[in-house]
PDB file of C-alpha atoms in Angstrom:
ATOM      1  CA  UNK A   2     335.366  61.165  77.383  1.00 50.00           C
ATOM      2  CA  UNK A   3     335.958  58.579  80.103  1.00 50.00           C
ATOM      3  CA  UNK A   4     333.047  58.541  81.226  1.00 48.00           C
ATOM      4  CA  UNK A   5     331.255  58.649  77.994  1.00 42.00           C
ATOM      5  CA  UNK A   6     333.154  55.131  76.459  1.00 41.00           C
ATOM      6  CA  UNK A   7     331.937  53.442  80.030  1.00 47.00           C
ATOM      7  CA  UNK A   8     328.372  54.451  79.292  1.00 45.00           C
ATOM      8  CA  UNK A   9     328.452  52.896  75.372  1.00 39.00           C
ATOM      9  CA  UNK A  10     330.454  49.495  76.616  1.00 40.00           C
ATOM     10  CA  UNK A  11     327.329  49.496  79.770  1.00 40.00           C
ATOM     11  CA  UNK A  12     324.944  50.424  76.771  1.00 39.00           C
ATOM     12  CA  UNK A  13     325.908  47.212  74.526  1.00 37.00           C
ATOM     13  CA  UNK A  14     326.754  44.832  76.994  1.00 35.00           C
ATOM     14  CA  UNK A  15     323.248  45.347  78.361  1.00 35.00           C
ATOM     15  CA  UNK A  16     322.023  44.819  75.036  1.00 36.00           C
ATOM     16  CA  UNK A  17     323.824  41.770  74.769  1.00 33.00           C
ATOM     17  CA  UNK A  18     322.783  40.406  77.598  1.00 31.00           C
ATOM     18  CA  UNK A  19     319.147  40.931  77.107  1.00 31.00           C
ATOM     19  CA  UNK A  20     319.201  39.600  74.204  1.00 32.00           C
ATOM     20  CA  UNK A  21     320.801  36.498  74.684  1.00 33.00           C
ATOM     21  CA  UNK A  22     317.684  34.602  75.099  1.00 36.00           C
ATOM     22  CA  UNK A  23     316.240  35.839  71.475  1.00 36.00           C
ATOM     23  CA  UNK A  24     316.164  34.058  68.051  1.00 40.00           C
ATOM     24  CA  UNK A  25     319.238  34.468  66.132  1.00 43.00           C
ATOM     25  CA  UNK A  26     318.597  33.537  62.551  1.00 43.00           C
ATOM     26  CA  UNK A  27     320.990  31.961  59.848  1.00 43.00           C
ATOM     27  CA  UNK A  28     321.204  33.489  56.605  1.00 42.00           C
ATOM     28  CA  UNK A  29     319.404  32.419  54.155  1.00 45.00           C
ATOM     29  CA  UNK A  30     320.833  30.091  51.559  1.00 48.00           C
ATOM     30  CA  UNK A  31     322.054  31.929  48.104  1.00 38.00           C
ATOM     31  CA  UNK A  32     320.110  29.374  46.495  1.00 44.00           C
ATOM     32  CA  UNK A  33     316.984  28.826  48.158  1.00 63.00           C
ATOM     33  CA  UNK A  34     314.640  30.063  45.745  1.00 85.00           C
ATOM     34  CA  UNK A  35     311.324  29.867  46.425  1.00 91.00           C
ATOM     35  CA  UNK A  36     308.101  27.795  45.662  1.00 94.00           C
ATOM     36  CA  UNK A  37     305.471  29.606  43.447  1.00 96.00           C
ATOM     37  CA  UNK A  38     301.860  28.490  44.650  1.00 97.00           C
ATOM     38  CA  UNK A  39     298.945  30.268  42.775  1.00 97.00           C
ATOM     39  CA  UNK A  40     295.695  30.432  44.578  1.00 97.00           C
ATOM     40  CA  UNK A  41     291.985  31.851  44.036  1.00 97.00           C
ATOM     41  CA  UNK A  42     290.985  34.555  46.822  1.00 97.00           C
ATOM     42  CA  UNK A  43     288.638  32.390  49.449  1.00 96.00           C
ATOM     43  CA  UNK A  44     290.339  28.842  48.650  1.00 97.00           C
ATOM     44  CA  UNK A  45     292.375  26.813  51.254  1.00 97.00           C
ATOM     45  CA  UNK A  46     296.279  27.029  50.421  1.00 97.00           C
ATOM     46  CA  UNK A  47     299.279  24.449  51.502  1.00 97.00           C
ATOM     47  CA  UNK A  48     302.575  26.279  51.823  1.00 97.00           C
ATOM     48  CA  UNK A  49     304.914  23.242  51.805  1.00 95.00           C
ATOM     49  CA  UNK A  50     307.686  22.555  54.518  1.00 93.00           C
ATOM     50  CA  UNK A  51     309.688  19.907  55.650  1.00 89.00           C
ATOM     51  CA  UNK A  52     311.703  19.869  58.564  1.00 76.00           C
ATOM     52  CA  UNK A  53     313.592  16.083  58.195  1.00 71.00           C
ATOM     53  CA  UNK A  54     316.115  17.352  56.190  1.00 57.00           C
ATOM     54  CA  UNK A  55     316.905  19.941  58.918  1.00 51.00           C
ATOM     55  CA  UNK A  56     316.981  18.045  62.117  1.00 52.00           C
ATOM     56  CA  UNK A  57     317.179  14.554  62.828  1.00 54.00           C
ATOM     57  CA  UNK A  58     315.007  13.251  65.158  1.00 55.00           C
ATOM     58  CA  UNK A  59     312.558  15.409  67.120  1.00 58.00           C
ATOM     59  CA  UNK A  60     309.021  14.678  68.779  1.00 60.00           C
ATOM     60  CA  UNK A  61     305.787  16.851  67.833  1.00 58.00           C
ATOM     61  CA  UNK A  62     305.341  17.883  71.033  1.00 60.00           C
ATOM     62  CA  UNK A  63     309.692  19.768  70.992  1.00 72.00           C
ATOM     63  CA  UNK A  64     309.184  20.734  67.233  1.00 81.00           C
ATOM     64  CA  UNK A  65     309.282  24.908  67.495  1.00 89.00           C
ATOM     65  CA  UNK A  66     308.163  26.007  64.252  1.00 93.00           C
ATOM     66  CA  UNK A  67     307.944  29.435  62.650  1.00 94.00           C
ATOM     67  CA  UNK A  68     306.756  30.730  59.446  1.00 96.00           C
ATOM     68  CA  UNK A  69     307.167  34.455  58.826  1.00 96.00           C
ATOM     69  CA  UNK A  70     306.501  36.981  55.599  1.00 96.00           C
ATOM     70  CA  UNK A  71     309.507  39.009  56.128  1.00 92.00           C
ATOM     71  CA  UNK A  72     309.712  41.108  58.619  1.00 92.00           C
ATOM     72  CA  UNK A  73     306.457  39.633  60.449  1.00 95.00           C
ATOM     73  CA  UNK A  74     306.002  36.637  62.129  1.00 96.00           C
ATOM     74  CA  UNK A  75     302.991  35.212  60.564  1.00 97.00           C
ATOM     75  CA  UNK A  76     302.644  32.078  62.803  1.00 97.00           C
ATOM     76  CA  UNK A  77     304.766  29.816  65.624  1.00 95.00           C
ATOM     77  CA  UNK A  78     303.958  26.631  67.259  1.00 92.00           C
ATOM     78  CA  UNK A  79     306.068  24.624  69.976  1.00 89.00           C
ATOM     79  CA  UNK A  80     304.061  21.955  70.581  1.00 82.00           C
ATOM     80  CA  UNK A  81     300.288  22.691  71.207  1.00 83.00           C
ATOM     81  CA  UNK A  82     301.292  26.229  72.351  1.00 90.00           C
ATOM     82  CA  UNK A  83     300.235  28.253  69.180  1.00 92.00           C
ATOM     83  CA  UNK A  84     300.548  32.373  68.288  1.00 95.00           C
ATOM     84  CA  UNK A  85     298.996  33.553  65.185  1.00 96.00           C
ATOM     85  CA  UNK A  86     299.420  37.248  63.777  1.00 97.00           C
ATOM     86  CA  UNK A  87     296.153  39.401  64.069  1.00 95.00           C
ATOM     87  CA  UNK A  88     295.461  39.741  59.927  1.00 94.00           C
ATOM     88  CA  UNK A  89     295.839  35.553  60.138  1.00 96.00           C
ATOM     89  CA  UNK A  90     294.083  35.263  63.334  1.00 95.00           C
ATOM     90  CA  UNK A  91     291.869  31.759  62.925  1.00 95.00           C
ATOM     91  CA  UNK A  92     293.064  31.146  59.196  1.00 97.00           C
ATOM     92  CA  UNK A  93     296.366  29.636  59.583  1.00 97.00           C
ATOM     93  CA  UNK A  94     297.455  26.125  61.515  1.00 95.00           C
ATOM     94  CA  UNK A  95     300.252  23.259  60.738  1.00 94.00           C
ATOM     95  CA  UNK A  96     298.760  20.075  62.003  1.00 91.00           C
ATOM     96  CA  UNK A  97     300.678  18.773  65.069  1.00 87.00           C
ATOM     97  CA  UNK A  98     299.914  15.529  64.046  1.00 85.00           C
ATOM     98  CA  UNK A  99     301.370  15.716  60.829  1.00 87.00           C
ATOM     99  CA  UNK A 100     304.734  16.951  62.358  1.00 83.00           C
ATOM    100  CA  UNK A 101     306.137  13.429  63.611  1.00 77.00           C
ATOM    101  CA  UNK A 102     306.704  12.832  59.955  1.00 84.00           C
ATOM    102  CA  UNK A 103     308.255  15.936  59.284  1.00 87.00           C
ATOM    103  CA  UNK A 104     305.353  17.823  57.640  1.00 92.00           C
ATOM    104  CA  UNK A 105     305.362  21.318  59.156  1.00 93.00           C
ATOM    105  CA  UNK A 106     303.285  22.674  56.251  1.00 96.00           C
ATOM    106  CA  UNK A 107     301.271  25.703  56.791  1.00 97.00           C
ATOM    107  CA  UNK A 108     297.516  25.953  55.919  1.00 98.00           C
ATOM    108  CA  UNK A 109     296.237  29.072  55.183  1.00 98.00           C
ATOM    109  CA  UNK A 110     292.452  28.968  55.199  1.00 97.00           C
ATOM    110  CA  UNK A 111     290.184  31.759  53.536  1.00 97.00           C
ATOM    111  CA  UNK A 112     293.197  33.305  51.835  1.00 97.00           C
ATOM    112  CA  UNK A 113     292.872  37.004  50.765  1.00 97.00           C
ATOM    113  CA  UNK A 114     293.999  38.620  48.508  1.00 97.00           C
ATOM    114  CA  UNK A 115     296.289  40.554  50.857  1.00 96.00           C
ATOM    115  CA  UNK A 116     298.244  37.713  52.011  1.00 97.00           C
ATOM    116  CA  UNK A 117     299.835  38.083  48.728  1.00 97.00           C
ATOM    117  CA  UNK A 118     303.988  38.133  49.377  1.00 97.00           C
ATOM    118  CA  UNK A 119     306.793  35.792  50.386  1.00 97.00           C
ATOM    119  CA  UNK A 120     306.598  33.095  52.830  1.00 97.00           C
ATOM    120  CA  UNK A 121     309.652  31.465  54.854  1.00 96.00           C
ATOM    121  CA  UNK A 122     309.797  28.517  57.226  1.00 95.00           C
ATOM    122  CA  UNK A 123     312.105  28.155  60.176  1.00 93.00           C
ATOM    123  CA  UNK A 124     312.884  25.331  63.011  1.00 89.00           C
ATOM    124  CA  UNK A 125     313.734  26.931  66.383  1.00 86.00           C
ATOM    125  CA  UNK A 126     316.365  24.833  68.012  1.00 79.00           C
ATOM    126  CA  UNK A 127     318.110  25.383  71.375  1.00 67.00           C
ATOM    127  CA  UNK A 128     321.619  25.970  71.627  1.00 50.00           C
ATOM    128  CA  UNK A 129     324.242  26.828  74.600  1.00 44.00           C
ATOM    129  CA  UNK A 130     323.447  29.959  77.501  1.00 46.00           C
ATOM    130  CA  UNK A 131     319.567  29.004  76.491  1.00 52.00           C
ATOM    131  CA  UNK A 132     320.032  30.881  73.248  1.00 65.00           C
ATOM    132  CA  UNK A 133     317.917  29.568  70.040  1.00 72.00           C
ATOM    133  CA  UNK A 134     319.026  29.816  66.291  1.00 81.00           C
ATOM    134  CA  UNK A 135     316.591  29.376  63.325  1.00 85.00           C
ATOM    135  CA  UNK A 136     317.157  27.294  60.706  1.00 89.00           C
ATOM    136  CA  UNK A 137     315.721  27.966  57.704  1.00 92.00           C
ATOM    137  CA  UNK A 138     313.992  24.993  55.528  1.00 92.00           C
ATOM    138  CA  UNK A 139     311.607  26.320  53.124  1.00 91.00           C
ATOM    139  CA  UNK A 140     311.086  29.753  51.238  1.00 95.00           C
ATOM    140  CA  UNK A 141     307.534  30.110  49.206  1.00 97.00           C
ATOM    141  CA  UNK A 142     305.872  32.960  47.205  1.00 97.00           C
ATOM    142  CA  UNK A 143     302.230  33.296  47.426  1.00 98.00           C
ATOM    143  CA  UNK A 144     300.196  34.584  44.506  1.00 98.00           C
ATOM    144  CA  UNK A 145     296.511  35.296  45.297  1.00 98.00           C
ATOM    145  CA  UNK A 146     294.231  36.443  42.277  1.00 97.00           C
ATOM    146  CA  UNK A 147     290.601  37.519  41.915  1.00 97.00           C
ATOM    147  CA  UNK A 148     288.043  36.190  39.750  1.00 97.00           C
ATOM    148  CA  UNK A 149     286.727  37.992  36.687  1.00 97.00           C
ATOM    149  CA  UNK A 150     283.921  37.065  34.826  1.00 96.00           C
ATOM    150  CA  UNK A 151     281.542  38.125  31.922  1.00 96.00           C
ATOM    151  CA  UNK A 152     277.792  37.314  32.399  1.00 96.00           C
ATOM    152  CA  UNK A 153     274.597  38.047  30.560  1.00 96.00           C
ATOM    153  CA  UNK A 154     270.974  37.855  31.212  1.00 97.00           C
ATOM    154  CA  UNK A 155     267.493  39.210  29.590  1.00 96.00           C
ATOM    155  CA  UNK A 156     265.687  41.340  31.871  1.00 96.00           C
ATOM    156  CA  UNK A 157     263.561  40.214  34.409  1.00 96.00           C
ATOM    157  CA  UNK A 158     266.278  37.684  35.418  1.00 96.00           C
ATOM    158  CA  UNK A 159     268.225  37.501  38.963  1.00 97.00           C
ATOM    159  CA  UNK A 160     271.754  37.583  39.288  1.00 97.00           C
ATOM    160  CA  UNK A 161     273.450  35.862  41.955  1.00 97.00           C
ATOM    161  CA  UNK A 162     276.473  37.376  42.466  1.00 97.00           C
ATOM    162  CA  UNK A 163     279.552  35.401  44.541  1.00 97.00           C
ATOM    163  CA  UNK A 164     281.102  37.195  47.348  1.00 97.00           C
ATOM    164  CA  UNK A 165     283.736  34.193  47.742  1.00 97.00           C
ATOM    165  CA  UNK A 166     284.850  35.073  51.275  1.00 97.00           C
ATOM    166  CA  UNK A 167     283.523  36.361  54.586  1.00 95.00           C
ATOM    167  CA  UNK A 168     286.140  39.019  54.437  1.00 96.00           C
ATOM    168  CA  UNK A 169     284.300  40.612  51.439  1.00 97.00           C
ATOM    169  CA  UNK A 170     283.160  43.858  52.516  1.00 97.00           C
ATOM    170  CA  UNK A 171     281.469  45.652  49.813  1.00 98.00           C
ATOM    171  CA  UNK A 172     280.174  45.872  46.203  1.00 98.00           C
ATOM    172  CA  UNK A 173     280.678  48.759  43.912  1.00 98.00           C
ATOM    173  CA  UNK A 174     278.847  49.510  40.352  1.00 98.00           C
ATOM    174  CA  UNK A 175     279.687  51.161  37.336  1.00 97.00           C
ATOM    175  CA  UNK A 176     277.420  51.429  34.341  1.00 96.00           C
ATOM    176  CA  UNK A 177     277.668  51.423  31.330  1.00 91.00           C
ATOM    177  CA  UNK A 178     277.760  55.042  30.147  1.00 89.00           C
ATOM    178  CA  UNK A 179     279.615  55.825  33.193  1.00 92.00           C
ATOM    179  CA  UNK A 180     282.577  56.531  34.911  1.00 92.00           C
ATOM    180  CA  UNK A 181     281.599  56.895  38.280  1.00 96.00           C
ATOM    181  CA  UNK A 182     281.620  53.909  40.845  1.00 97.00           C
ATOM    182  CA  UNK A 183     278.738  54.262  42.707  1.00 97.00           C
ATOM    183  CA  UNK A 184     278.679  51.733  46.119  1.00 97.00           C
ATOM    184  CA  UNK A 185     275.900  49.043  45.485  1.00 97.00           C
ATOM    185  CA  UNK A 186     276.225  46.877  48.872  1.00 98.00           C
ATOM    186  CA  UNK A 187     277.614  46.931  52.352  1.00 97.00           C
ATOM    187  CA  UNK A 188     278.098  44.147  54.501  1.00 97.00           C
ATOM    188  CA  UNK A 189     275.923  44.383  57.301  1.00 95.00           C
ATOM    189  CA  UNK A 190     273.199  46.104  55.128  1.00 97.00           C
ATOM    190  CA  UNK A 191     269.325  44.943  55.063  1.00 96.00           C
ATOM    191  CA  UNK A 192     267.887  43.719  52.221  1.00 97.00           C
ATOM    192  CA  UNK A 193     265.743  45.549  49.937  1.00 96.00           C
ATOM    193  CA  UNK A 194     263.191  44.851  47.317  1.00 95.00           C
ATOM    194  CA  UNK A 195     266.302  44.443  45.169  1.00 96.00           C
ATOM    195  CA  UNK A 196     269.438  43.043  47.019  1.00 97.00           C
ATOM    196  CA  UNK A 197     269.313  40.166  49.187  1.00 97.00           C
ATOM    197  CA  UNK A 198     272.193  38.413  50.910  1.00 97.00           C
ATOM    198  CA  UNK A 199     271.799  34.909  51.528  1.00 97.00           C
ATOM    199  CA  UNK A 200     271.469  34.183  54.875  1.00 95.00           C
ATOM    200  CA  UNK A 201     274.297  31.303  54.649  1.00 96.00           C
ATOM    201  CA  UNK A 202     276.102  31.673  51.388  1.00 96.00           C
ATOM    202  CA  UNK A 203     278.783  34.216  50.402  1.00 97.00           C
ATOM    203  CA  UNK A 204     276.005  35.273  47.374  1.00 98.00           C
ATOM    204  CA  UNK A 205     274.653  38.681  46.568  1.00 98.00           C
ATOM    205  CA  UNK A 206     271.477  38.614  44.665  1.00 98.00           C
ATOM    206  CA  UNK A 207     270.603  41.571  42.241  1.00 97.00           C
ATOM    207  CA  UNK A 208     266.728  41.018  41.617  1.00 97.00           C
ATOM    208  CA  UNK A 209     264.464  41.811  38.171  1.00 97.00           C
ATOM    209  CA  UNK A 210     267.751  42.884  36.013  1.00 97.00           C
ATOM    210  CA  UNK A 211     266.841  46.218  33.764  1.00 95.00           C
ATOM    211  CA  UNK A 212     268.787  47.404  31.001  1.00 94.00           C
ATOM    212  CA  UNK A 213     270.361  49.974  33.662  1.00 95.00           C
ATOM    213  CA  UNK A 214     271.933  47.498  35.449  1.00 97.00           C
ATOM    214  CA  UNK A 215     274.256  46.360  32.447  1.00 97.00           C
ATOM    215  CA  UNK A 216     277.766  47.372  33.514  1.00 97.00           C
ATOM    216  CA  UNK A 217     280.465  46.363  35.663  1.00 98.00           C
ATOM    217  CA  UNK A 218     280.461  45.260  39.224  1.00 98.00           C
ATOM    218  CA  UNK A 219     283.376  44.672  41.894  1.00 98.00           C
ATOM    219  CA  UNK A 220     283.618  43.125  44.939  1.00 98.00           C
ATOM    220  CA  UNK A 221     286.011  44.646  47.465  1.00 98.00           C
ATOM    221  CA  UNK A 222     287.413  43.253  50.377  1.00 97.00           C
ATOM    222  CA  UNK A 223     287.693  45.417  53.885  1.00 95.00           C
ATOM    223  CA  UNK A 224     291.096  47.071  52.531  1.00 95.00           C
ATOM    224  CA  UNK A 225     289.168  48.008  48.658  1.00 96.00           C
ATOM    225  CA  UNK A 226     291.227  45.274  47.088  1.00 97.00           C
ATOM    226  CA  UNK A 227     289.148  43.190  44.140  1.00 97.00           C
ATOM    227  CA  UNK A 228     288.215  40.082  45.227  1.00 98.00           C
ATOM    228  CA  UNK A 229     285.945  39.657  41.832  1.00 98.00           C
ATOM    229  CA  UNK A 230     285.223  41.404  38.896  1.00 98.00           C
ATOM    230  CA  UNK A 231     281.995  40.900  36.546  1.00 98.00           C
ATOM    231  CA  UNK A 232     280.749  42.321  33.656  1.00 97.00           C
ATOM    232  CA  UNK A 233     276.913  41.687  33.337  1.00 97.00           C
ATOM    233  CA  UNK A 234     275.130  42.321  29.902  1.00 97.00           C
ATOM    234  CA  UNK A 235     271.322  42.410  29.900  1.00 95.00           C
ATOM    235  CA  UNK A 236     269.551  41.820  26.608  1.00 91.00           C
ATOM    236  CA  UNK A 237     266.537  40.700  25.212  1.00 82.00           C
ATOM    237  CA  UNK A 238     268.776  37.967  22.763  1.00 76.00           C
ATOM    238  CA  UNK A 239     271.529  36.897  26.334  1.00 60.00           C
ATOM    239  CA  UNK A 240     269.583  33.835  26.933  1.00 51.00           C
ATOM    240  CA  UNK A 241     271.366  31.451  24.639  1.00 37.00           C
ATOM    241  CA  UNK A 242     274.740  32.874  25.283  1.00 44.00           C
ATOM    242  CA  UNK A 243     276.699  33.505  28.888  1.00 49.00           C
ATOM    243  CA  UNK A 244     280.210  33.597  29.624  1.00 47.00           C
ATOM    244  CA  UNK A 245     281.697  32.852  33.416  1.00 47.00           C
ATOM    245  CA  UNK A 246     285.024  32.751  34.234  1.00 49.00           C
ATOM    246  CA  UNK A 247     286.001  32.857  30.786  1.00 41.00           C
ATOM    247  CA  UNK A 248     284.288  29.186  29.813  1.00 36.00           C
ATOM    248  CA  UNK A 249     281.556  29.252  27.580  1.00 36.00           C
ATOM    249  CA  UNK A 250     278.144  27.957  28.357  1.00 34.00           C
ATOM    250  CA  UNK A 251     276.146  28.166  25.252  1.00 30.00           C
ATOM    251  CA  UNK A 252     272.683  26.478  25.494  1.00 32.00           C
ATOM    252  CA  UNK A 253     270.689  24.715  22.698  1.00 32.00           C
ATOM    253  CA  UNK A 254     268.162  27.359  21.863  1.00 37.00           C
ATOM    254  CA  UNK A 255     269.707  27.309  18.248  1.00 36.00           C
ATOM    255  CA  UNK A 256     269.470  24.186  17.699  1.00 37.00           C
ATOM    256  CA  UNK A 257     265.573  23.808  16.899  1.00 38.00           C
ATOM    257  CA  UNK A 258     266.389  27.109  14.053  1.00 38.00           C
ATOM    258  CA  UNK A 259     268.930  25.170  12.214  1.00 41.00           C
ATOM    259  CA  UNK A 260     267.258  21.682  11.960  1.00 41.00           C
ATOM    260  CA  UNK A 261     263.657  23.874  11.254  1.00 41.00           C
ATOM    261  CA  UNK A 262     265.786  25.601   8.424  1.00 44.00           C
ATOM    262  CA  UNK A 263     267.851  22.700   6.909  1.00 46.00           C
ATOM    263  CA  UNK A 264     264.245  20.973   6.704  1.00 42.00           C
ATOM    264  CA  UNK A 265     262.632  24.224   4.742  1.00 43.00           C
ATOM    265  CA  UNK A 266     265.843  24.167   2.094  1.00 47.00           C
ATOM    266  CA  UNK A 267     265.664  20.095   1.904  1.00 47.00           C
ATOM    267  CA  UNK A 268     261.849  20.891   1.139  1.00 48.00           C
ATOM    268  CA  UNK A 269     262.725  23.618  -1.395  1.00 41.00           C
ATOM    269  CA  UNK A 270     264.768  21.425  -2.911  1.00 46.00           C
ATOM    270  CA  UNK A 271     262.650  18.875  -3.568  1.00 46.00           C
ATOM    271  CA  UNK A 272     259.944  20.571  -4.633  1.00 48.00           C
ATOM    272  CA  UNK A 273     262.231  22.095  -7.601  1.00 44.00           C
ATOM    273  CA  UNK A 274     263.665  18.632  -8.974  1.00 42.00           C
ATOM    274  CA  UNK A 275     259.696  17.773  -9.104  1.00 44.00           C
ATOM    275  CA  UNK A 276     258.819  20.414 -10.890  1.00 37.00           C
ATOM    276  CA  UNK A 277     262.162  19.874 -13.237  1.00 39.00           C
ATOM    277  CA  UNK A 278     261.761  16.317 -13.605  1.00 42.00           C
ATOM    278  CA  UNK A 279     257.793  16.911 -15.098  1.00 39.00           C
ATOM    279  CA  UNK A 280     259.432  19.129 -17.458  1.00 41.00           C
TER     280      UNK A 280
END
């Protein structure tokens, strides 16, 4: 029994000792609520910190900063020494020059719609036997939404459809009568007589609509999450009517028919007070 206490008091003083050089964090505040930012999937987003209030006066070049989305570190900077998480890799940065006045804002470019959760903002400062603390400054919950749409077109027309990101992988169909979704386009696939990617812009053209065509298309990112939704009419009559984003853009087409008809009924008109006035 001895000899079994001596093994757990070796066991956690080792652990003690090995992990005297880690981050110990504070708890979190019982009122730090945090800051609702709403952003479109393939927009830049600003998560807002500022360390000031935390510290008092530290140089850019001593500021340790880390941002995590709970358990995972998402990104840490001390100085111009820099460590980004893989799914963020290239996509996230807090300008070092913006950190002598306190800004230690994180920029997340290209967000997805997978980067979806809670955000929280630390300092790193030293304290005694070379252990560091974090103090918290800033919590902030991300929203990222898709885009859906309703379009329509006549036949013959081309529709260019947005991809929005880099990170969008694939687009799926489903027609009209159907339930199926059948897989339209692969990134990485040639183009056909049909579907052309641009060679530059995130844009998917779908070439000489038909009436089989009319249905609804998604575009998915590399983990099948919607990154944009759009329901595409083609009719002979869509050309004075389309609908994107939910805004409507209604051209003038009808407005030669109503002035051509208002002239026909002032004509009418006319013609009958003549014809009463002789009698």
């Amino acid at each position: 029994m001895e000899k079994v206490l001596m093994l757990l008091w070796l066991f956690l003083y080792l652990q003690c000792f090995l992990t005297g050089n880690l981050v110990d964090s504070f708890a979190l505040p019982s009122g730090a609520h945090p800051v609702p930012i709403i952003s479109m999937v393939g927009s830049q987003v600003v998560l807002p910190c500022s360390w000031k209030g935390s510290q008092k006066e530290m140089t850019p070049s001593a500021c340790h900063i880390q941002w995590m989305s709970p358990p995972h570190t998402v990104f840490e900077q001390l100085g111009e020494d820099k460590w980004q998480a893989a799914e963020f890799e290239g996509r996230v940065e807090v300008p070092l020059e913006k950190l002598s006045s306190g800004d230690c804002s994180l920029i997340i470019k290209d967000v997805q719609i997978g980067d979806t959760g809670r955000y929280e903002s630390f300092i790193v400062v030293d304290g005694v036997r070379s252990k560091s603390s974090r103090v918290f400054i800033q919590s902030v919950k991300l929203s990222v939404t898709d885009y859906k749409s309703q379009q329509s077109y006549k036949p013959g027309e081309d529709l260019v459809l947005e991809l929005y990101t880099s990170h969008s992988f694939a687009v799926v169909f489903q027609s009209r009568n159907s339930s199926v979704w059948e897989s339209l386009w692969k990134r990485g696939d040639e183009n056909t007589e049909r579907l052309e990617k641009h060679p530059q812009f995130e844009q998917l053209t779908i070439k000489n609509l038909r009436s089989s065509d009319e249905g609804i298309y998604k575009v998915l990112d590399e983990n099948d999450l919607s990154v944009s939704t759009v329901q595409l009419y083609v009719e002979e009559n869509s050309s004075s009517f389309r609908i994107h984003q939910g805004h409507e853009k209604i051209t003038a087409d009808a407005a030669p028919t109503s002035s051509c008809s208002a002239l026909l009924l002032m004509s009418v008109l006319l013609s009958c007070f003549q014809v009463f006035h002789l009698y």
